[in-house]
Amino acid sequence: MSLESDRSAVVLAGGHSTRFGDADKAVADLAGTPMLRRVVDRLDSIVDEVVVNCREDQVPAIEDALAGGPAATFAVDPVPDRGPMAGIMTGLRAATGEYAAVVACDMPFVDPALIAHCFERAAGREAAVPRVDDQWFQTTQAVYRTDPMIAACERALKRGDRRIVEPLSDLDYAVVDEDEVREYASLETFENVNTREEFAAAAERLATDS
Ligand SMILES: Nc1nc2c(ncn2[C@@H]2O[C@H](COP(=O)(O)OP(=O)(O)OP(=O)(O)O)[C@@H](O)[C@H]2O)c(=O)[nH]1
């Protein structure tokens, strides 16, 4: 892995998985592979480095989940529990790429073809963000230009606004609309797994697919 990367990936894992129950869904075994590991494996082929954003106490278990797999570095939240947008900021600060894909650890069906396309669409701009149904911005499966996005997150947090869409108001971003998404991926790419039931259903599909 080079020190200077063109394309980074930031995998967000700093949440508490409260809907999942007692365990951390990031490292939960999903059809034989920890969920976060599935996401990292999918992204590794299209980026130069992977950064995992999480809390300090999560690091050992995530290291175990990634053992023997692609190299990844950690970006630990200096202040935990400030929400996913603060996690994006922390992850991007550790990323060396000019552009970085941001993907939540609970999106095990993320399609690298869509992410690769988002890198293309973000070129010369400050982000490329998929939007489905003409309304739902997929901010946790998008590509950002690292420096402007960090600055936009900082400004939003300074305003006291933790909403994950808030930094977009400060960025020149391309919208990857639903039709365009479908040229590269099925909408399952955005499926996120929150509950035990959703986890079991995802595991069943992944087991059938493999
Ligand atoms: N760094 C950081 N990441 C977060 C935080 N809250 C959520 N995330 C991440 O953002 C993504 C989307 O969050 P959720 O789907 O709500 O996950 P979660 O917060 O762990 O789960 P719930 O507690 O059930 O809402 C996941 O990848 C989380 O790990 C946070 O406070 N800090």
PDB file of C-alpha atoms and ligand atoms in Angstrom:
ATOM      1  CA  MET A   1       0.000   0.000   0.000  1.00  0.00           C
ATOM      2  CA  SER A   2       1.456   3.398  -0.948  1.00  0.00           C
ATOM      3  CA  LEU A   3       1.551   6.306   1.452  1.00  0.00           C
ATOM      4  CA  GLU A   4      -0.155   8.594  -1.031  1.00  0.00           C
ATOM      5  CA  SER A   5      -3.360   7.071  -2.354  1.00  0.00           C
ATOM      6  CA  ASP A   6      -5.636   8.411  -5.042  1.00  0.00           C
ATOM      7  CA  ARG A   7      -8.688   6.555  -3.861  1.00  0.00           C
ATOM      8  CA  SER A   8      -9.464   5.700  -0.280  1.00  0.00           C
ATOM      9  CA  ALA A   9     -12.365   3.933   1.332  1.00  0.00           C
ATOM     10  CA  VAL A  10     -13.710   4.781   4.772  1.00  0.00           C
ATOM     11  CA  VAL A  11     -15.836   2.108   6.403  1.00  0.00           C
ATOM     12  CA  LEU A  12     -18.043   3.495   9.163  1.00  0.00           C
ATOM     13  CA  ALA A  13     -18.395   1.282  12.209  1.00  0.00           C
ATOM     14  CA  GLY A  14     -18.601   3.629  15.199  1.00  0.00           C
ATOM     15  CA  GLY A  15     -22.287   3.060  16.041  1.00  0.00           C
ATOM     16  CA  HIS A  16     -23.676   1.055  18.949  1.00  0.00           C
ATOM     17  CA  SER A  17     -25.882  -1.393  17.002  1.00  0.00           C
ATOM     18  CA  THR A  18     -28.690  -0.846  19.498  1.00  0.00           C
ATOM     19  CA  ARG A  19     -31.315  -2.353  17.191  1.00  0.00           C
ATOM     20  CA  PHE A  20     -29.125  -5.412  16.848  1.00  0.00           C
ATOM     21  CA  GLY A  21     -28.966  -6.101  20.568  1.00  0.00           C
ATOM     22  CA  ASP A  22     -26.005  -6.888  22.785  1.00  0.00           C
ATOM     23  CA  ALA A  23     -23.369  -7.568  20.141  1.00  0.00           C
ATOM     24  CA  ASP A  24     -21.551  -5.255  17.717  1.00  0.00           C
ATOM     25  CA  LYS A  25     -23.115  -5.913  14.304  1.00  0.00           C
ATOM     26  CA  ALA A  26     -19.903  -4.736  12.607  1.00  0.00           C
ATOM     27  CA  VAL A  27     -18.101  -7.924  13.594  1.00  0.00           C
ATOM     28  CA  ALA A  28     -21.080 -10.275  13.768  1.00  0.00           C
ATOM     29  CA  ASP A  29     -20.662 -13.417  11.682  1.00  0.00           C
ATOM     30  CA  LEU A  30     -22.730 -13.016   8.516  1.00  0.00           C
ATOM     31  CA  ALA A  31     -22.867 -16.325   6.644  1.00  0.00           C
ATOM     32  CA  GLY A  32     -19.347 -17.207   7.717  1.00  0.00           C
ATOM     33  CA  THR A  33     -17.700 -13.785   7.408  1.00  0.00           C
ATOM     34  CA  PRO A  34     -17.859 -10.790   9.765  1.00  0.00           C
ATOM     35  CA  MET A  35     -20.160  -8.182   8.219  1.00  0.00           C
ATOM     36  CA  LEU A  36     -17.542  -5.415   8.162  1.00  0.00           C
ATOM     37  CA  ARG A  37     -15.061  -7.812   6.557  1.00  0.00           C
ATOM     38  CA  ARG A  38     -17.519  -8.390   3.720  1.00  0.00           C
ATOM     39  CA  VAL A  39     -17.684  -4.650   3.096  1.00  0.00           C
ATOM     40  CA  VAL A  40     -13.896  -4.258   3.215  1.00  0.00           C
ATOM     41  CA  ASP A  41     -13.407  -7.234   0.881  1.00  0.00           C
ATOM     42  CA  ARG A  42     -15.784  -5.687  -1.648  1.00  0.00           C
ATOM     43  CA  LEU A  43     -14.104  -2.284  -1.563  1.00  0.00           C
ATOM     44  CA  ASP A  44     -10.496  -3.416  -1.463  1.00  0.00           C
ATOM     45  CA  SER A  45     -10.270  -4.174  -5.187  1.00  0.00           C
ATOM     46  CA  ILE A  46     -11.237  -0.658  -6.251  1.00  0.00           C
ATOM     47  CA  VAL A  47      -9.359   1.538  -3.753  1.00  0.00           C
ATOM     48  CA  ASP A  48      -5.752   2.084  -2.747  1.00  0.00           C
ATOM     49  CA  GLU A  49      -6.363   2.055   0.997  1.00  0.00           C
ATOM     50  CA  VAL A  50      -9.094   1.182   3.467  1.00  0.00           C
ATOM     51  CA  VAL A  51      -9.690   3.141   6.684  1.00  0.00           C
ATOM     52  CA  VAL A  52     -12.041   1.819   9.359  1.00  0.00           C
ATOM     53  CA  ASN A  53     -13.710   4.416  11.571  1.00  0.00           C
ATOM     54  CA  CYS A  54     -14.821   3.194  14.988  1.00  0.00           C
ATOM     55  CA  ARG A  55     -14.505   3.729  18.725  1.00  0.00           C
ATOM     56  CA  GLU A  56     -11.342   2.766  20.573  1.00  0.00           C
ATOM     57  CA  ASP A  57     -13.006  -0.163  22.354  1.00  0.00           C
ATOM     58  CA  GLN A  58     -14.000  -1.737  19.025  1.00  0.00           C
ATOM     59  CA  VAL A  59     -10.481  -1.934  17.582  1.00  0.00           C
ATOM     60  CA  PRO A  60      -9.391  -5.382  18.872  1.00  0.00           C
ATOM     61  CA  ALA A  61     -12.515  -7.175  17.627  1.00  0.00           C
ATOM     62  CA  ILE A  62     -12.367  -5.418  14.252  1.00  0.00           C
ATOM     63  CA  GLU A  63      -8.673  -6.303  13.929  1.00  0.00           C
ATOM     64  CA  ASP A  64      -9.651  -9.930  14.515  1.00  0.00           C
ATOM     65  CA  ALA A  65     -12.414  -9.662  11.925  1.00  0.00           C
ATOM     66  CA  LEU A  66      -9.939  -8.356   9.354  1.00  0.00           C
ATOM     67  CA  ALA A  67      -7.110 -10.776  10.175  1.00  0.00           C
ATOM     68  CA  GLY A  68      -5.679 -12.391   7.059  1.00  0.00           C
ATOM     69  CA  GLY A  69      -7.626 -10.036   4.826  1.00  0.00           C
ATOM     70  CA  PRO A  70      -6.952  -6.746   3.086  1.00  0.00           C
ATOM     71  CA  ALA A  71      -4.814  -4.195   4.910  1.00  0.00           C
ATOM     72  CA  ALA A  72      -6.745  -1.510   6.743  1.00  0.00           C
ATOM     73  CA  THR A  73      -5.890   1.338   9.067  1.00  0.00           C
ATOM     74  CA  PHE A  74      -8.008   2.663  11.926  1.00  0.00           C
ATOM     75  CA  ALA A  75      -9.406   6.129  12.483  1.00  0.00           C
ATOM     76  CA  VAL A  76     -10.679   6.180  16.045  1.00  0.00           C
ATOM     77  CA  ASP A  77     -13.260   8.798  16.988  1.00  0.00           C
ATOM     78  CA  PRO A  78     -11.555  11.295  19.318  1.00  0.00           C
ATOM     79  CA  VAL A  79     -14.999  11.940  20.792  1.00  0.00           C
ATOM     80  CA  PRO A  80     -17.303   8.913  20.460  1.00  0.00           C
ATOM     81  CA  ASP A  81     -21.025   8.921  19.739  1.00  0.00           C
ATOM     82  CA  ARG A  82     -21.238  12.159  17.770  1.00  0.00           C
ATOM     83  CA  GLY A  83     -23.097  10.397  14.987  1.00  0.00           C
ATOM     84  CA  PRO A  84     -22.167   9.018  11.560  1.00  0.00           C
ATOM     85  CA  MET A  85     -21.304  12.386  10.040  1.00  0.00           C
ATOM     86  CA  ALA A  86     -18.633  12.988  12.694  1.00  0.00           C
ATOM     87  CA  GLY A  87     -17.431   9.452  11.937  1.00  0.00           C
ATOM     88  CA  ILE A  88     -17.112  10.333   8.253  1.00  0.00           C
ATOM     89  CA  MET A  89     -15.053  13.386   9.236  1.00  0.00           C
ATOM     90  CA  THR A  90     -12.750  11.292  11.442  1.00  0.00           C
ATOM     91  CA  GLY A  91     -12.323   8.650   8.757  1.00  0.00           C
ATOM     92  CA  LEU A  92     -11.623  11.178   6.021  1.00  0.00           C
ATOM     93  CA  ARG A  93      -9.023  12.939   8.166  1.00  0.00           C
ATOM     94  CA  ALA A  94      -7.080   9.666   8.247  1.00  0.00           C
ATOM     95  CA  ALA A  95      -7.529   8.969   4.534  1.00  0.00           C
ATOM     96  CA  THR A  96      -4.686   9.902   2.187  1.00  0.00           C
ATOM     97  CA  GLY A  97      -6.668   9.767  -1.046  1.00  0.00           C
ATOM     98  CA  GLU A  98      -7.888  12.910  -2.773  1.00  0.00           C
ATOM     99  CA  TYR A  99     -11.244  11.156  -3.018  1.00  0.00           C
ATOM    100  CA  ALA A 100     -12.732   8.595  -0.674  1.00  0.00           C
ATOM    101  CA  ALA A 101     -15.678   6.271  -0.798  1.00  0.00           C
ATOM    102  CA  VAL A 102     -17.615   6.216   2.462  1.00  0.00           C
ATOM    103  CA  VAL A 103     -19.579   3.043   3.166  1.00  0.00           C
ATOM    104  CA  ALA A 104     -21.367   1.934   6.333  1.00  0.00           C
ATOM    105  CA  CYS A 105     -20.230  -1.379   7.787  1.00  0.00           C
ATOM    106  CA  ASP A 106     -23.816  -2.609   7.747  1.00  0.00           C
ATOM    107  CA  MET A 107     -24.149  -2.542   3.937  1.00  0.00           C
ATOM    108  CA  PRO A 108     -22.864  -6.029   3.107  1.00  0.00           C
ATOM    109  CA  PHE A 109     -24.290  -5.971  -0.429  1.00  0.00           C
ATOM    110  CA  VAL A 110     -22.366  -2.852  -1.471  1.00  0.00           C
ATOM    111  CA  ASP A 111     -21.546  -3.162  -5.157  1.00  0.00           C
ATOM    112  CA  PRO A 112     -17.988  -2.127  -6.098  1.00  0.00           C
ATOM    113  CA  ALA A 113     -19.141  -1.325  -9.637  1.00  0.00           C
ATOM    114  CA  LEU A 114     -21.360   1.447  -8.282  1.00  0.00           C
ATOM    115  CA  ILE A 115     -18.614   2.795  -6.054  1.00  0.00           C
ATOM    116  CA  ALA A 116     -16.178   2.803  -8.975  1.00  0.00           C
ATOM    117  CA  HIS A 117     -18.753   4.739 -10.976  1.00  0.00           C
ATOM    118  CA  CYS A 118     -19.199   7.228  -8.133  1.00  0.00           C
ATOM    119  CA  PHE A 119     -15.442   7.888  -8.174  1.00  0.00           C
ATOM    120  CA  GLU A 120     -15.771   8.719 -11.887  1.00  0.00           C
ATOM    121  CA  ARG A 121     -18.763  10.972 -11.281  1.00  0.00           C
ATOM    122  CA  ALA A 122     -17.058  12.787  -8.405  1.00  0.00           C
ATOM    123  CA  ALA A 123     -14.004  13.700 -10.498  1.00  0.00           C
ATOM    124  CA  GLY A 124     -13.623  17.471 -10.689  1.00  0.00           C
ATOM    125  CA  ARG A 125     -16.385  17.940  -8.134  1.00  0.00           C
ATOM    126  CA  GLU A 126     -16.630  17.554  -4.359  1.00  0.00           C
ATOM    127  CA  ALA A 127     -18.808  14.461  -4.106  1.00  0.00           C
ATOM    128  CA  ALA A 128     -20.998  11.996  -5.950  1.00  0.00           C
ATOM    129  CA  VAL A 129     -23.995  10.889  -3.936  1.00  0.00           C
ATOM    130  CA  PRO A 130     -26.545   8.288  -5.053  1.00  0.00           C
ATOM    131  CA  ARG A 131     -30.195   9.221  -4.561  1.00  0.00           C
ATOM    132  CA  VAL A 132     -33.058   6.779  -4.843  1.00  0.00           C
ATOM    133  CA  ASP A 133     -36.741   7.512  -5.249  1.00  0.00           C
ATOM    134  CA  ASP A 134     -35.776  11.111  -6.093  1.00  0.00           C
ATOM    135  CA  GLN A 135     -35.376  11.793  -2.397  1.00  0.00           C
ATOM    136  CA  TRP A 136     -33.147   9.519  -0.317  1.00  0.00           C
ATOM    137  CA  PHE A 137     -29.529  10.563  -0.423  1.00  0.00           C
ATOM    138  CA  GLN A 138     -27.273   7.587   0.233  1.00  0.00           C
ATOM    139  CA  THR A 139     -24.678   9.558   2.130  1.00  0.00           C
ATOM    140  CA  THR A 140     -23.183   6.422   3.685  1.00  0.00           C
ATOM    141  CA  GLN A 141     -22.530   4.907   0.275  1.00  0.00           C
ATOM    142  CA  ALA A 142     -21.040   7.809  -1.613  1.00  0.00           C
ATOM    143  CA  VAL A 143     -17.760   9.294  -2.768  1.00  0.00           C
ATOM    144  CA  TYR A 144     -16.406  12.548  -1.365  1.00  0.00           C
ATOM    145  CA  ARG A 145     -13.443  14.725  -2.162  1.00  0.00           C
ATOM    146  CA  THR A 146     -11.621  14.404   1.117  1.00  0.00           C
ATOM    147  CA  ASP A 147     -10.626  17.955   2.057  1.00  0.00           C
ATOM    148  CA  PRO A 148     -13.841  19.829   1.187  1.00  0.00           C
ATOM    149  CA  MET A 149     -15.956  17.153   2.877  1.00  0.00           C
ATOM    150  CA  ILE A 150     -13.878  17.363   6.068  1.00  0.00           C
ATOM    151  CA  ALA A 151     -14.324  21.140   6.054  1.00  0.00           C
ATOM    152  CA  ALA A 152     -18.073  20.823   5.404  1.00  0.00           C
ATOM    153  CA  CYS A 153     -18.434  18.361   8.306  1.00  0.00           C
ATOM    154  CA  GLU A 154     -16.472  20.655  10.592  1.00  0.00           C
ATOM    155  CA  ARG A 155     -18.690  23.591   9.695  1.00  0.00           C
ATOM    156  CA  ALA A 156     -21.873  21.558  10.215  1.00  0.00           C
ATOM    157  CA  LEU A 157     -20.729  20.291  13.610  1.00  0.00           C
ATOM    158  CA  LYS A 158     -19.731  23.812  14.592  1.00  0.00           C
ATOM    159  CA  ARG A 159     -23.267  24.911  13.741  1.00  0.00           C
ATOM    160  CA  GLY A 160     -24.444  22.146  16.059  1.00  0.00           C
ATOM    161  CA  ASP A 161     -25.974  20.230  13.141  1.00  0.00           C
ATOM    162  CA  ARG A 162     -25.227  16.487  13.184  1.00  0.00           C
ATOM    163  CA  ARG A 163     -27.546  15.541  10.318  1.00  0.00           C
ATOM    164  CA  ILE A 164     -25.729  13.370   7.851  1.00  0.00           C
ATOM    165  CA  VAL A 165     -27.057  15.271   4.823  1.00  0.00           C
ATOM    166  CA  GLU A 166     -26.054  18.655   6.251  1.00  0.00           C
ATOM    167  CA  PRO A 167     -22.520  18.843   4.765  1.00  0.00           C
ATOM    168  CA  LEU A 168     -23.982  18.429   1.266  1.00  0.00           C
ATOM    169  CA  SER A 169     -25.359  21.950   1.463  1.00  0.00           C
ATOM    170  CA  ASP A 170     -21.740  23.151   1.382  1.00  0.00           C
ATOM    171  CA  LEU A 171     -20.520  20.930  -1.450  1.00  0.00           C
ATOM    172  CA  ASP A 172     -20.618  20.901  -5.233  1.00  0.00           C
ATOM    173  CA  TYR A 173     -21.886  17.359  -5.640  1.00  0.00           C
ATOM    174  CA  ALA A 174     -23.122  15.144  -8.442  1.00  0.00           C
ATOM    175  CA  VAL A 175     -26.346  13.241  -7.860  1.00  0.00           C
ATOM    176  CA  VAL A 176     -26.278   9.644  -9.083  1.00  0.00           C
ATOM    177  CA  ASP A 177     -29.962   9.083  -9.560  1.00  0.00           C
ATOM    178  CA  GLU A 178     -31.807   5.796  -9.364  1.00  0.00           C
ATOM    179  CA  ASP A 179     -31.739   5.038 -13.102  1.00  0.00           C
ATOM    180  CA  GLU A 180     -28.015   5.661 -13.163  1.00  0.00           C
ATOM    181  CA  VAL A 181     -27.494   3.489 -10.072  1.00  0.00           C
ATOM    182  CA  ARG A 182     -29.350   0.658 -11.790  1.00  0.00           C
ATOM    183  CA  GLU A 183     -26.886   0.739 -14.673  1.00  0.00           C
ATOM    184  CA  TYR A 184     -24.205  -0.425 -12.252  1.00  0.00           C
ATOM    185  CA  ALA A 185     -25.902  -2.154  -9.358  1.00  0.00           C
ATOM    186  CA  SER A 186     -29.164  -3.416  -8.031  1.00  0.00           C
ATOM    187  CA  LEU A 187     -30.749  -1.399  -5.236  1.00  0.00           C
ATOM    188  CA  GLU A 188     -29.733  -4.093  -2.766  1.00  0.00           C
ATOM    189  CA  THR A 189     -26.372  -2.298  -2.739  1.00  0.00           C
ATOM    190  CA  PHE A 190     -27.968   0.180  -0.301  1.00  0.00           C
ATOM    191  CA  GLU A 191     -29.602  -2.385   1.939  1.00  0.00           C
ATOM    192  CA  ASN A 192     -28.473  -1.897   5.501  1.00  0.00           C
ATOM    193  CA  VAL A 193     -28.749  -4.477   8.204  1.00  0.00           C
ATOM    194  CA  ASN A 194     -29.974  -3.250  11.561  1.00  0.00           C
ATOM    195  CA  THR A 195     -31.964  -5.922  13.381  1.00  0.00           C
ATOM    196  CA  ARG A 196     -31.392  -9.622  14.094  1.00  0.00           C
ATOM    197  CA  GLU A 197     -34.186 -10.416  11.634  1.00  0.00           C
ATOM    198  CA  GLU A 198     -32.589  -8.374   8.846  1.00  0.00           C
ATOM    199  CA  PHE A 199     -29.266 -10.002   9.660  1.00  0.00           C
ATOM    200  CA  ALA A 200     -30.718 -13.501   9.398  1.00  0.00           C
ATOM    201  CA  ALA A 201     -32.402 -12.665   6.090  1.00  0.00           C
ATOM    202  CA  ALA A 202     -29.161 -11.217   4.679  1.00  0.00           C
ATOM    203  CA  ALA A 203     -27.201 -14.274   5.837  1.00  0.00           C
ATOM    204  CA  GLU A 204     -29.657 -16.569   4.098  1.00  0.00           C
ATOM    205  CA  ARG A 205     -29.325 -14.685   0.803  1.00  0.00           C
ATOM    206  CA  LEU A 206     -25.535 -14.561   0.997  1.00  0.00           C
ATOM    207  CA  ALA A 207     -25.361 -18.270   1.772  1.00  0.00           C
ATOM    208  CA  THR A 208     -27.570 -18.989  -1.247  1.00  0.00           C
ATOM    209  CA  ASP A 209     -25.492 -16.687  -3.496  1.00  0.00           C
ATOM    210  CA  SER A 210     -22.168 -18.340  -2.629  1.00  0.00           C
TER     211      SER A 210
HETATM  212  N1  LIG B   1     -18.246   7.099  14.184  1.00  0.00           N
HETATM  213  C1  LIG B   1     -19.540   6.922  14.381  1.00  0.00           C
HETATM  214  N2  LIG B   1     -20.237   6.136  13.538  1.00  0.00           N
HETATM  215  C2  LIG B   1     -21.555   5.964  13.797  1.00  0.00           C
HETATM  216  C3  LIG B   1     -22.213   6.572  14.890  1.00  0.00           C
HETATM  217  N3  LIG B   1     -23.528   6.202  14.864  1.00  0.00           N
HETATM  218  C4  LIG B   1     -23.667   5.386  13.802  1.00  0.00           C
HETATM  219  N4  LIG B   1     -22.478   5.230  13.158  1.00  0.00           N
HETATM  220  C5  LIG B   1     -22.223   4.414  11.967  1.00  0.00           C
HETATM  221  O1  LIG B   1     -23.062   4.909  10.931  1.00  0.00           O
HETATM  222  C6  LIG B   1     -23.629   3.860  10.177  1.00  0.00           C
HETATM  223  C7  LIG B   1     -25.148   3.946  10.192  1.00  0.00           C
HETATM  224  O2  LIG B   1     -25.600   3.875  11.527  1.00  0.00           O
HETATM  225  P1  LIG B   1     -26.745   2.900  12.020  1.00  0.00           P
HETATM  226  O3  LIG B   1     -27.241   2.039  10.915  1.00  0.00           O
HETATM  227  O4  LIG B   1     -27.757   3.682  12.758  1.00  0.00           O
HETATM  228  O5  LIG B   1     -25.924   1.952  13.005  1.00  0.00           O
HETATM  229  P2  LIG B   1     -25.871   1.977  14.562  1.00  0.00           P
HETATM  230  O6  LIG B   1     -25.927   3.372  15.081  1.00  0.00           O
HETATM  231  O7  LIG B   1     -24.688   1.146  14.947  1.00  0.00           O
HETATM  232  O8  LIG B   1     -27.186   1.146  14.909  1.00  0.00           O
HETATM  233  P3  LIG B   1     -28.440   1.541  15.831  1.00  0.00           P
HETATM  234  O9  LIG B   1     -27.890   1.819  17.198  1.00  0.00           O
HETATM  235  O10 LIG B   1     -29.301   0.328  15.797  1.00  0.00           O
HETATM  236  O11 LIG B   1     -29.055   2.763  15.176  1.00  0.00           O
HETATM  237  C8  LIG B   1     -23.091   2.558  10.787  1.00  0.00           C
HETATM  238  O12 LIG B   1     -22.005   2.148   9.989  1.00  0.00           O
HETATM  239  C9  LIG B   1     -22.626   2.962  12.170  1.00  0.00           C
HETATM  240  O13 LIG B   1     -21.514   2.191  12.619  1.00  0.00           O
HETATM  241  C10 LIG B   1     -21.447   7.415  15.759  1.00  0.00           C
HETATM  242  O14 LIG B   1     -21.946   7.992  16.744  1.00  0.00           O
HETATM  243  N5  LIG B   1     -20.118   7.558  15.460  1.00  0.00           N
END
